Tab-separated table of C-alpha atoms and ligand atoms in Angstrom:
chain	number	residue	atom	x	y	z
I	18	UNK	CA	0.000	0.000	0.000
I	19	UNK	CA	1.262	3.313	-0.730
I	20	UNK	CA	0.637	6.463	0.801
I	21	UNK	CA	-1.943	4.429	3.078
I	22	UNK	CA	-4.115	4.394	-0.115
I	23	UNK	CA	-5.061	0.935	-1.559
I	24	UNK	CA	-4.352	0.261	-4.759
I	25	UNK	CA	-7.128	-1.110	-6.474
I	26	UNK	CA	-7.678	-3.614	-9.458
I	27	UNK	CA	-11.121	-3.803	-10.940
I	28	UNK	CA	-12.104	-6.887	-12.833
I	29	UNK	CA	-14.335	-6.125	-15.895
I	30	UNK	CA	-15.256	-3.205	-17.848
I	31	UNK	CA	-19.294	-4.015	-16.410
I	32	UNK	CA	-21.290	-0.565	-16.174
I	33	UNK	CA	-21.475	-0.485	-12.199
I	34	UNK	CA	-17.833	0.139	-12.375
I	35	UNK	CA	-17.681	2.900	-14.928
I	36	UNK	CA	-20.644	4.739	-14.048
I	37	UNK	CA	-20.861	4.342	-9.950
I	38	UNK	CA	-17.285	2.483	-8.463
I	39	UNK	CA	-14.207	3.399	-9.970
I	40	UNK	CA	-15.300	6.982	-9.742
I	41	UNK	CA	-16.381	6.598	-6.050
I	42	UNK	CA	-12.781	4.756	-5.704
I	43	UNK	CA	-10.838	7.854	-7.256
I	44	UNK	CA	-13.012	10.252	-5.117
I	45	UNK	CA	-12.208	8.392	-2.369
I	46	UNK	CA	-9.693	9.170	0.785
I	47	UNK	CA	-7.778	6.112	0.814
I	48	UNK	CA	-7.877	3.917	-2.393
I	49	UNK	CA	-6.762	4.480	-6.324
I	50	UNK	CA	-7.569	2.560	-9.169
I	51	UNK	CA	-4.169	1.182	-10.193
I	52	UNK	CA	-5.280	-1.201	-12.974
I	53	UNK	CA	-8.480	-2.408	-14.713
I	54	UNK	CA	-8.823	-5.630	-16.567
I	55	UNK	CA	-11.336	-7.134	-19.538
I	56	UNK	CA	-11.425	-9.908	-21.701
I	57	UNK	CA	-10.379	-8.246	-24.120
I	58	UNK	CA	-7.341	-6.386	-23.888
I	59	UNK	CA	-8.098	-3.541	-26.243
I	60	UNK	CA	-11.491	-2.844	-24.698
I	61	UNK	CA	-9.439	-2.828	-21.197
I	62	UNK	CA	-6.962	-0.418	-22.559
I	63	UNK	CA	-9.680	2.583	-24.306
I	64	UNK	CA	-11.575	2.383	-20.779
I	65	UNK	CA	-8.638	2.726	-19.156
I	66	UNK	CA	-7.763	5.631	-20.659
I	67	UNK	CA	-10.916	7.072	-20.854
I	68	UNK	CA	-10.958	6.461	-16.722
I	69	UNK	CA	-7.415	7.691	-16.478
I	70	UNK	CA	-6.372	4.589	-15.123
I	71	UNK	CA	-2.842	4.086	-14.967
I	72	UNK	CA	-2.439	0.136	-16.059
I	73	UNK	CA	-4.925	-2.269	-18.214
I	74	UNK	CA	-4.853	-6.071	-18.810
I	75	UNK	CA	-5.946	-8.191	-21.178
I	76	UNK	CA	-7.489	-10.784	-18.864
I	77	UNK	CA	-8.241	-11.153	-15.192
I	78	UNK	CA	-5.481	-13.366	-14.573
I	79	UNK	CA	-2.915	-10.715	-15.158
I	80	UNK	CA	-4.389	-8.200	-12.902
I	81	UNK	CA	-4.763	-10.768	-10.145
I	82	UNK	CA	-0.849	-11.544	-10.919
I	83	UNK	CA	0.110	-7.601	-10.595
I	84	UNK	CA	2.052	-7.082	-6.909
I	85	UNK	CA	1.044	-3.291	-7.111
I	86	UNK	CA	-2.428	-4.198	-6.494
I	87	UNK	CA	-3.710	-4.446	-2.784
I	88	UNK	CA	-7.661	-5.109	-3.448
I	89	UNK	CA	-10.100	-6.071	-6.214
I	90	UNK	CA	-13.348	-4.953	-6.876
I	91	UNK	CA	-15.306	-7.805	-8.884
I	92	UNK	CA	-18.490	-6.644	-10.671
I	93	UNK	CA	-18.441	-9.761	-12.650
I	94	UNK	CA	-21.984	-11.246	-13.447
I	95	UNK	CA	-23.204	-13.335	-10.436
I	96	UNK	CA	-22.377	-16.936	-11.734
I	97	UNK	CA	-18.619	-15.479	-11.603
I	98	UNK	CA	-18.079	-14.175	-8.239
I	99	UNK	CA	-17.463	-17.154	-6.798
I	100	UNK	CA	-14.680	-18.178	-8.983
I	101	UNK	CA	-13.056	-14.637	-9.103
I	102	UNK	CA	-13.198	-14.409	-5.517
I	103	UNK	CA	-11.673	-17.658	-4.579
I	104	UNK	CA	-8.808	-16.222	-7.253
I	105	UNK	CA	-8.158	-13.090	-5.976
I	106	UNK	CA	-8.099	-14.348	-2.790
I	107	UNK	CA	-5.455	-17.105	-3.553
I	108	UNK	CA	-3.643	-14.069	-5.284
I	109	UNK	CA	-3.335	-12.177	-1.811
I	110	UNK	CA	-6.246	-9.918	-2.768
I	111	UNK	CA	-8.246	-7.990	-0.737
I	112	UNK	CA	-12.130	-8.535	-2.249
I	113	UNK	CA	-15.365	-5.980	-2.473
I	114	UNK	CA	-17.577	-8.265	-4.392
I	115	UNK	CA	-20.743	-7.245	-6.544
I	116	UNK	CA	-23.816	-8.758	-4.994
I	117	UNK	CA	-25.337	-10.990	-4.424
I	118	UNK	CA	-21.963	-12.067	-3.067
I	119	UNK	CA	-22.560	-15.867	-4.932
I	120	UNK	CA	-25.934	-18.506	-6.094
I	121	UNK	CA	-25.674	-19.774	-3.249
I	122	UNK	CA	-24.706	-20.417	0.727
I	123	UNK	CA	-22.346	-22.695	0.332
I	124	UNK	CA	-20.214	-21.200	-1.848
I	125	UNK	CA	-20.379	-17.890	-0.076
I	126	UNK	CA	-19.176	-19.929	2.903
I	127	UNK	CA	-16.206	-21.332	0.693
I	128	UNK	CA	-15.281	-17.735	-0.648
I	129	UNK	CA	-15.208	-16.905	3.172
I	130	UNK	CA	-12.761	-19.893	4.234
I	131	UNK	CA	-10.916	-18.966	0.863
I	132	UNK	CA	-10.170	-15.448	2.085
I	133	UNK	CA	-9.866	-16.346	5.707
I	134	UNK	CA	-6.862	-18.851	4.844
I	135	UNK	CA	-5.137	-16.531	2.805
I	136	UNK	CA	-5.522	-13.564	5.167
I	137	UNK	CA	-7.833	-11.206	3.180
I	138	UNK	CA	-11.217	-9.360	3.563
I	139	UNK	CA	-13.835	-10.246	1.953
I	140	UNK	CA	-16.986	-7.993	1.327
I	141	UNK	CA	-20.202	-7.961	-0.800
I	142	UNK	CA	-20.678	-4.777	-1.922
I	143	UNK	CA	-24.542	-3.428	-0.470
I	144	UNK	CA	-23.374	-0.042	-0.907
I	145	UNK	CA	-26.853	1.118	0.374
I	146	UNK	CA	-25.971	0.125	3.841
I	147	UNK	CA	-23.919	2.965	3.884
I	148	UNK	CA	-26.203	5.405	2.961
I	149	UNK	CA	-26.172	7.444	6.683
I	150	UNK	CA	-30.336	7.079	5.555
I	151	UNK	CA	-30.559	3.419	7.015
I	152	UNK	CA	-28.481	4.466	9.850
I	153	UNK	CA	-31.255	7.359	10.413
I	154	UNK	CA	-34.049	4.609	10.093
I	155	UNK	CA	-32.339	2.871	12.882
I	156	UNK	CA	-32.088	5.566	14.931
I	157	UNK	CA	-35.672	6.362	14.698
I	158	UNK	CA	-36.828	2.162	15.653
I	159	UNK	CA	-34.084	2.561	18.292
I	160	UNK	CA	-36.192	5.589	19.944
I	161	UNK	CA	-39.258	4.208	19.417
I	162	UNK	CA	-40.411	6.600	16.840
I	163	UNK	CA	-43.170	4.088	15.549
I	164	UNK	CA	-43.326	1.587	18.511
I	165	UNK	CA	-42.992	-1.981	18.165
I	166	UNK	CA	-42.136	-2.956	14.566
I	167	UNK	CA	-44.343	-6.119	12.808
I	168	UNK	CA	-43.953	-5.194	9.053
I	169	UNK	CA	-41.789	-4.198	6.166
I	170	UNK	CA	-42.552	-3.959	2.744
I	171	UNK	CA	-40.298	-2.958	0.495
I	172	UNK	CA	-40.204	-3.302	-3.707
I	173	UNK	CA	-37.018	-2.303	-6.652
I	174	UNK	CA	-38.684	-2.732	-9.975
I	175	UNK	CA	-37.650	-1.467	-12.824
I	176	UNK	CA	-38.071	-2.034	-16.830
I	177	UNK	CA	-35.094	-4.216	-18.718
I	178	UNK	CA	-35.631	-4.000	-22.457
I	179	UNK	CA	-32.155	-5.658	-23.361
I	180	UNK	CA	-32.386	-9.339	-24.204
I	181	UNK	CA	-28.724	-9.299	-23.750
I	182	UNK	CA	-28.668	-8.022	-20.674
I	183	UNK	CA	-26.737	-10.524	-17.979
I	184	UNK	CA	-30.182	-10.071	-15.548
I	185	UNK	CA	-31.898	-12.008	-18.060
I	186	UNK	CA	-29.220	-14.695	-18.838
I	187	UNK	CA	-30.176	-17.864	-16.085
I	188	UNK	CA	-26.607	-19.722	-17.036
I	189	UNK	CA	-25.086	-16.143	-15.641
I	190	UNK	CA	-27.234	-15.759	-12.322
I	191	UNK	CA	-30.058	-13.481	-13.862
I	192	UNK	CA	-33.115	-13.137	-12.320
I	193	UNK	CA	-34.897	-10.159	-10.430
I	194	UNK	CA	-34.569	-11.377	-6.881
I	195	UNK	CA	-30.675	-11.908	-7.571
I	196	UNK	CA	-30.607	-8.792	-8.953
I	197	UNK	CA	-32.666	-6.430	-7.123
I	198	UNK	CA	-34.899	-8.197	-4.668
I	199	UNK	CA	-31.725	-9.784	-2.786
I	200	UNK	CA	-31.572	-5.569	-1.924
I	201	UNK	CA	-35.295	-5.660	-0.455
I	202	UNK	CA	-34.345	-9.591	2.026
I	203	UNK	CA	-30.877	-7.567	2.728
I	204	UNK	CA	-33.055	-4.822	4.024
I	205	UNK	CA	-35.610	-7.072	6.032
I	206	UNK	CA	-32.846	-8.793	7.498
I	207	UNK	CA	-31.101	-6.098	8.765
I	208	UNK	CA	-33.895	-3.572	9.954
I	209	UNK	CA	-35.274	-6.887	11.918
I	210	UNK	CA	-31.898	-7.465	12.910
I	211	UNK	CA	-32.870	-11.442	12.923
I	212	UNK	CA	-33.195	-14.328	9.975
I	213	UNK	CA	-36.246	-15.153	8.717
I	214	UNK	CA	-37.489	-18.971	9.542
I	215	UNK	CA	-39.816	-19.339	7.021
I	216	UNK	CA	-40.447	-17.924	3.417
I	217	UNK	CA	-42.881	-17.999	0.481
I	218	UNK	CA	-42.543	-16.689	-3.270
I	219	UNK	CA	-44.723	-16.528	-5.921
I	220	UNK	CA	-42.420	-15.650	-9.697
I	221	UNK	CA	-43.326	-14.846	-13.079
I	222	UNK	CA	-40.564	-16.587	-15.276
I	223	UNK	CA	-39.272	-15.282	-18.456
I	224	UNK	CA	-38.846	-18.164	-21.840
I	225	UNK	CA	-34.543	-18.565	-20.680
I	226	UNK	CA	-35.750	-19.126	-16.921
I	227	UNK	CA	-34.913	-16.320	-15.013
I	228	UNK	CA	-37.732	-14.478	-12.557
I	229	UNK	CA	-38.432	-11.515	-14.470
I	230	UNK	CA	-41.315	-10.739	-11.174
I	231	UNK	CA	-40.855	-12.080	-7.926
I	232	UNK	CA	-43.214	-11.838	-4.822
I	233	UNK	CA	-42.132	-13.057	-1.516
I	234	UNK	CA	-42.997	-13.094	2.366
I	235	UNK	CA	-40.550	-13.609	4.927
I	236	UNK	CA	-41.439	-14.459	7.954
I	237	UNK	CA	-39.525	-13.671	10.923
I	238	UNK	CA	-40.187	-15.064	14.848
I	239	UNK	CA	-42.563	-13.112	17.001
I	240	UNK	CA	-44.876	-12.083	14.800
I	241	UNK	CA	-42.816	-10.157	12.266
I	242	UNK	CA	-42.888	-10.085	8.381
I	243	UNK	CA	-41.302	-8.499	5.544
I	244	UNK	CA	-43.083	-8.455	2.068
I	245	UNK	CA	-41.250	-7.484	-0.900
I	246	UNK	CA	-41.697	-7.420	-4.590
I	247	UNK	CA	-39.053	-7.127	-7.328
I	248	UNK	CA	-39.367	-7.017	-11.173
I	249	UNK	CA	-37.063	-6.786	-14.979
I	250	UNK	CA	-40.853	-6.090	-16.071
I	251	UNK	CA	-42.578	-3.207	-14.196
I	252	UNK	CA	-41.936	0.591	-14.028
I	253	UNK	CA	-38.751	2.317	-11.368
I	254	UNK	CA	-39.479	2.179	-7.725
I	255	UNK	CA	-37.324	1.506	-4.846
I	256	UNK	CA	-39.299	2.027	-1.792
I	257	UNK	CA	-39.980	0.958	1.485
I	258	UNK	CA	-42.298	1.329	4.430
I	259	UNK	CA	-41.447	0.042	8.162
I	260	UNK	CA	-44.879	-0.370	9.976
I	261	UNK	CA	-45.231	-0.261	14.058
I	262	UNK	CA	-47.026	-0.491	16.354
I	263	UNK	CA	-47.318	3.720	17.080
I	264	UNK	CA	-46.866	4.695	13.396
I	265	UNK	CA	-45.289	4.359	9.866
I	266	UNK	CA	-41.740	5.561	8.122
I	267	UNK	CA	-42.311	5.674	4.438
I	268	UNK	CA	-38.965	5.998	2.227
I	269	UNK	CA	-39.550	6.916	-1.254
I	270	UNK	CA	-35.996	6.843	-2.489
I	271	UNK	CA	-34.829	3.456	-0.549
I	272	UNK	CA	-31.507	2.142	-2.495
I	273	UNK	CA	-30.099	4.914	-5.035
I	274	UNK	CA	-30.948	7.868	-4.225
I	275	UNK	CA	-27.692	9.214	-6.422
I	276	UNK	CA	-26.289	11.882	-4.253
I	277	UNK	CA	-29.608	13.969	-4.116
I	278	UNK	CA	-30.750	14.342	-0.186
I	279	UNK	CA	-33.624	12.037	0.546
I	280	UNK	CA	-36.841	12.259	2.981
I	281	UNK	CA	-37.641	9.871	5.475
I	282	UNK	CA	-41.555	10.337	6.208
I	283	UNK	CA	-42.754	9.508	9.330
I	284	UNK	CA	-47.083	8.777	9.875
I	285	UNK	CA	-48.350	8.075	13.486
I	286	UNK	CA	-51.997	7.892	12.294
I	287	UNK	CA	-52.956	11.225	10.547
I	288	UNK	CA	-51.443	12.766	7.616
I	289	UNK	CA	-47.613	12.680	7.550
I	290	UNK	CA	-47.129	14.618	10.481
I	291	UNK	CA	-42.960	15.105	10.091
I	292	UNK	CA	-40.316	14.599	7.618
I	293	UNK	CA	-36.722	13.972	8.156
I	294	UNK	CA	-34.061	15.132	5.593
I	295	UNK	CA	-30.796	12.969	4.732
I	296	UNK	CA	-27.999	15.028	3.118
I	297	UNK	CA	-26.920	13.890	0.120
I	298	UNK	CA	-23.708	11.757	-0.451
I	299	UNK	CA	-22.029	8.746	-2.648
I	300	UNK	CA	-23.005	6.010	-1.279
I	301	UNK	CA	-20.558	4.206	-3.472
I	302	UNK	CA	-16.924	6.132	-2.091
I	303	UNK	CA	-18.702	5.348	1.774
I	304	UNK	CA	-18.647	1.670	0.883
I	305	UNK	CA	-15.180	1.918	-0.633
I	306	UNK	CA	-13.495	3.921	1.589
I	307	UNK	CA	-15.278	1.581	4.831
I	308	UNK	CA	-13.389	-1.016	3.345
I	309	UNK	CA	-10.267	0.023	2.140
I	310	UNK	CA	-10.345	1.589	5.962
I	311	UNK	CA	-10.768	-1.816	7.125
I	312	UNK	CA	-8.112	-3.517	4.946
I	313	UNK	CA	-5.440	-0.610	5.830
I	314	UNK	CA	-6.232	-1.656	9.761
I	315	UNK	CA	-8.164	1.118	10.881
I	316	UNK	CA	-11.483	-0.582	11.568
I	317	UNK	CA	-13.114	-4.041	11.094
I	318	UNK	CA	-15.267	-4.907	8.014
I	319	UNK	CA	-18.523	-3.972	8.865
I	320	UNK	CA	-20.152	-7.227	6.582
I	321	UNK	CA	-18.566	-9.988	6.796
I	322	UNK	CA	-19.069	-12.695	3.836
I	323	UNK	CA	-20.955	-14.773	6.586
I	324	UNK	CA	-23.659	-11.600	6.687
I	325	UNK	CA	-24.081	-12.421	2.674
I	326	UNK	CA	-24.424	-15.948	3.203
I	327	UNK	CA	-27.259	-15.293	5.221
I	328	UNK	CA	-28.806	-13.252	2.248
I	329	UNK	CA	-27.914	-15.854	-0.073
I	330	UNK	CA	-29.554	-18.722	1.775
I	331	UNK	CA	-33.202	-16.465	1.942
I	332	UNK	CA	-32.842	-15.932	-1.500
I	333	UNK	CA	-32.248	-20.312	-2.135
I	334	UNK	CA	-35.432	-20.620	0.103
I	335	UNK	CA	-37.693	-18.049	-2.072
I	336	UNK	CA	-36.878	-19.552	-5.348
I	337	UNK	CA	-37.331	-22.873	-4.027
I	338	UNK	CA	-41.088	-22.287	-2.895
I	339	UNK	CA	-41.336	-20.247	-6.281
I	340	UNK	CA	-40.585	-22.919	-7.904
I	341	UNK	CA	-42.978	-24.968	-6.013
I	342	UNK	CA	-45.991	-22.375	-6.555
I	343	UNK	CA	-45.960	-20.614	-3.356
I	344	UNK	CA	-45.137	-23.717	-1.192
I	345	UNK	CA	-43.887	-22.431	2.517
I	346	UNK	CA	-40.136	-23.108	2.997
I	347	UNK	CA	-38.183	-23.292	5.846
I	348	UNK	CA	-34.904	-21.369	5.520
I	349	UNK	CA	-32.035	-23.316	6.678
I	350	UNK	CA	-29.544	-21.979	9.165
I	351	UNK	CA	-25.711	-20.811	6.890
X	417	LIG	N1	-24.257	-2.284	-6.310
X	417	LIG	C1	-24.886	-1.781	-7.347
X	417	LIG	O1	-25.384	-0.658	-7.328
X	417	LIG	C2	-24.960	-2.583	-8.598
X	417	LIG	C3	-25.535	-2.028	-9.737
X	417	LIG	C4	-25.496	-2.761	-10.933
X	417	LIG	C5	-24.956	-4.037	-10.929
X	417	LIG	N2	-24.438	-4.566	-9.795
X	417	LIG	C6	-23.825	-5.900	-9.814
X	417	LIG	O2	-22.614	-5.778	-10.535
X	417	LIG	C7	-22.391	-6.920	-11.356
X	417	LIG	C8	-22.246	-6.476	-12.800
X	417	LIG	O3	-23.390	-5.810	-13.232
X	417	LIG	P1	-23.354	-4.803	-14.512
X	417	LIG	O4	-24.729	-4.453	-14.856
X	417	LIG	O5	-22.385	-3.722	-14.264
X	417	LIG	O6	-22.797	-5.830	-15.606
X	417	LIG	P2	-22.287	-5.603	-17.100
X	417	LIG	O7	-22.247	-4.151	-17.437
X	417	LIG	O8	-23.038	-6.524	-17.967
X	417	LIG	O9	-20.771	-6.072	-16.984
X	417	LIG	C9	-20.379	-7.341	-16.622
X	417	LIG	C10	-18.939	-7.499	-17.095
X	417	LIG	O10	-18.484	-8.801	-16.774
X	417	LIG	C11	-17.553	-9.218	-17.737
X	417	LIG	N3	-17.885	-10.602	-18.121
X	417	LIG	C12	-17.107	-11.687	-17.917
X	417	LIG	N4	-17.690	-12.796	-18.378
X	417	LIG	C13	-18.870	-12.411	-18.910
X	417	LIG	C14	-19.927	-13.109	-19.540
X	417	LIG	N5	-19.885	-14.440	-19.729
X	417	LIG	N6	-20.983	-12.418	-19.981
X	417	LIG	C15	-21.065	-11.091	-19.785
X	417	LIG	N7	-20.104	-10.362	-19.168
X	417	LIG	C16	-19.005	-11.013	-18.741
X	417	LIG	C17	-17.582	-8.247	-18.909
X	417	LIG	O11	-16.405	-7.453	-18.821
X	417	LIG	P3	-15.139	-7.621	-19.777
X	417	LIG	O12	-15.672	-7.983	-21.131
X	417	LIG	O13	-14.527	-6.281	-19.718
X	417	LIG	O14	-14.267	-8.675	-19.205
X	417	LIG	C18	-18.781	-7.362	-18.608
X	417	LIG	O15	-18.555	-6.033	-18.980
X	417	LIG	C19	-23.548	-7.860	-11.060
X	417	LIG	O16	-23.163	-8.754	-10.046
X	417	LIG	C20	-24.640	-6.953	-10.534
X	417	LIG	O17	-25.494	-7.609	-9.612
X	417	LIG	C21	-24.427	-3.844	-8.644
């Protein structure tokens, strides 16, 4: 590490990392984008450039091979994090991984033990949860600004038109729940602070197999339940409401707000009686600079990979009763 900056490789040329990550990296306090790697070497050199960064490869091998780099950042489609990360990891990389972290528990468990043996971190890149928003909505359960909390619903739709597109490729991990309902169960579970024990899911499933709509109950113990829809099919939102006991938060502008402020709206029965404004931010250069804080020594990773083997496993127990038409299913401990 130089500077106490880490030096970061990105694997891929995917959009997240032009448009949202390597920026956030470069605007960051404590990282820089040292290389960037693509299939294709040629494509990996012209983004490069255009990015201004400093070194490009020709395949992901020879970035993971590069001693000047400290961490990757893998925004591979989903059917390739698990490879990539047991890589890097084997390389002596450092890993923020794209979520949902892999297809499944297990294998998020054996990209843990991967990066545990050779002594790196290992995070799956929720950048929302470092939005100071959810930490705003905690504060507010905390005090009891709605009483006792029973229900969360929460939905991130939006309209694919690209056949191409990886979402709607099944041998790649597509599907709307991997995609943008795993953000909705990632929310249940963590404003719940608990693991559901039971789920149910009813999908809507494109001609190549993937859940182009997805609608799912979790239930939690004590009387507690998240509902969530998520969709390749249906029109932008990304919204959620937490429902207690005392009142309601409603949060138009749940998961990307960009770096625009957002409202928090808070109901106890009449109109919405009060409003709470979050300054905006990048979301993005939080989650980056969290974890190139952690890997430099200056804090512990906030998620571990066991925290996104949890997700994984809810989201193995919806598509297994969507598969089965709604059927209940239990959702077995990671
Ligand atoms: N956190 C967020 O806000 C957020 C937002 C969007 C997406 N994501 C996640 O980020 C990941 C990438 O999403 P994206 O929309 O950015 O993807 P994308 O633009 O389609 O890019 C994926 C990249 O993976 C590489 N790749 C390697 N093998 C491939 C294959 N067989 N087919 C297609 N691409 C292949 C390609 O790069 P090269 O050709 O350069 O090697 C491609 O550019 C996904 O895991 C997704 O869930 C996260």
């Amino acid at each position: 590490m130089t500077n106490d900056k880490l030096r970061w490789g990105i694997l891929s040329t995917a959009n997240i990392g032009k448009k949202a990550v390597i920026p956030a990296i470069k605007a960051s306090s404590n990282g820089t984008v040292a290389a960037l790697a693509s299939r294709d070497g040629q494509h990996a050199q012209v983004v490069a450039t255009e990015l201004g960064i400093p070194q490009s490869y020709g395949s992901y091998e020879e970035l993971l091979a590069d001693p000047g780099i400290d961490a990757v950042y893998i925004p591979l489609p989903n059917s390739l994090h698990y490879e990539w990360t047991i890589k890097a990891a084997r390389a002596g990389k450092h890993i923020l991984c794209e979520k949902p972290l892999a297809l499944n528990a297990d294998q998020c468990m054996e990209m843990a033990v991967a990066a545990e043996q050779a002594g790196v971190l290992l995070m799956e890149a929720f950048m929302y949860r470092f939005h100071p928003q959810l930490a705003q909505v905690r504060a507010l359960l905390d005090q009891g600004a709605i009483g006792d909390v029973r229900l969360l619903r929460s939905a991130f739709t939006f309209r694919l038109t690209n056949p191409a597109n990886i979402r709607l490729q099944s041998e790649l991990g597509g599907g709307s729940l991997m995609d943008v309902g795993c953000y909705c169960v990632n929310l249940s579970r963590t404003l719940f602070d608990a693991e559901p024990v039971e789920v149910q899911a009813f999908a809507s499933w494109s001609a190549g197999g993937v859940d182009e709509q997805i609608v799912g109950t979790l239930h939690f113990a004590n009387g507690r339940y998240a509902q969530f829809d998520s969709a390749l099919t249906l029109a932008r939102r990304e919204t959620y409401q937490v429902v207690g006991t005392d009142g309601v938060l409603d949060l138009p502008v749940a998961f990307l707000p960009g770096t625009n402020d957002t409202l928090i709206y808070q109901n106890r029965g009449g109109p919405n009686e009060q409003s709470y404004t979050v300054a905006g931010v990048d979301e993005y250069r939080l989650m980056v600079e969290h974890f190139a804080g952690a890997v430099l020594g200056q804090r512990p990773v906030r998620y571990p990979a066991s925290e996104a083997a949890r997700n994984v496993r809810v989201i193995e127990a919806l598509y297994r009763s969507a598969r089965n038409n709604g059927r209940p299913e239990a959702v077995e401990p990671v």
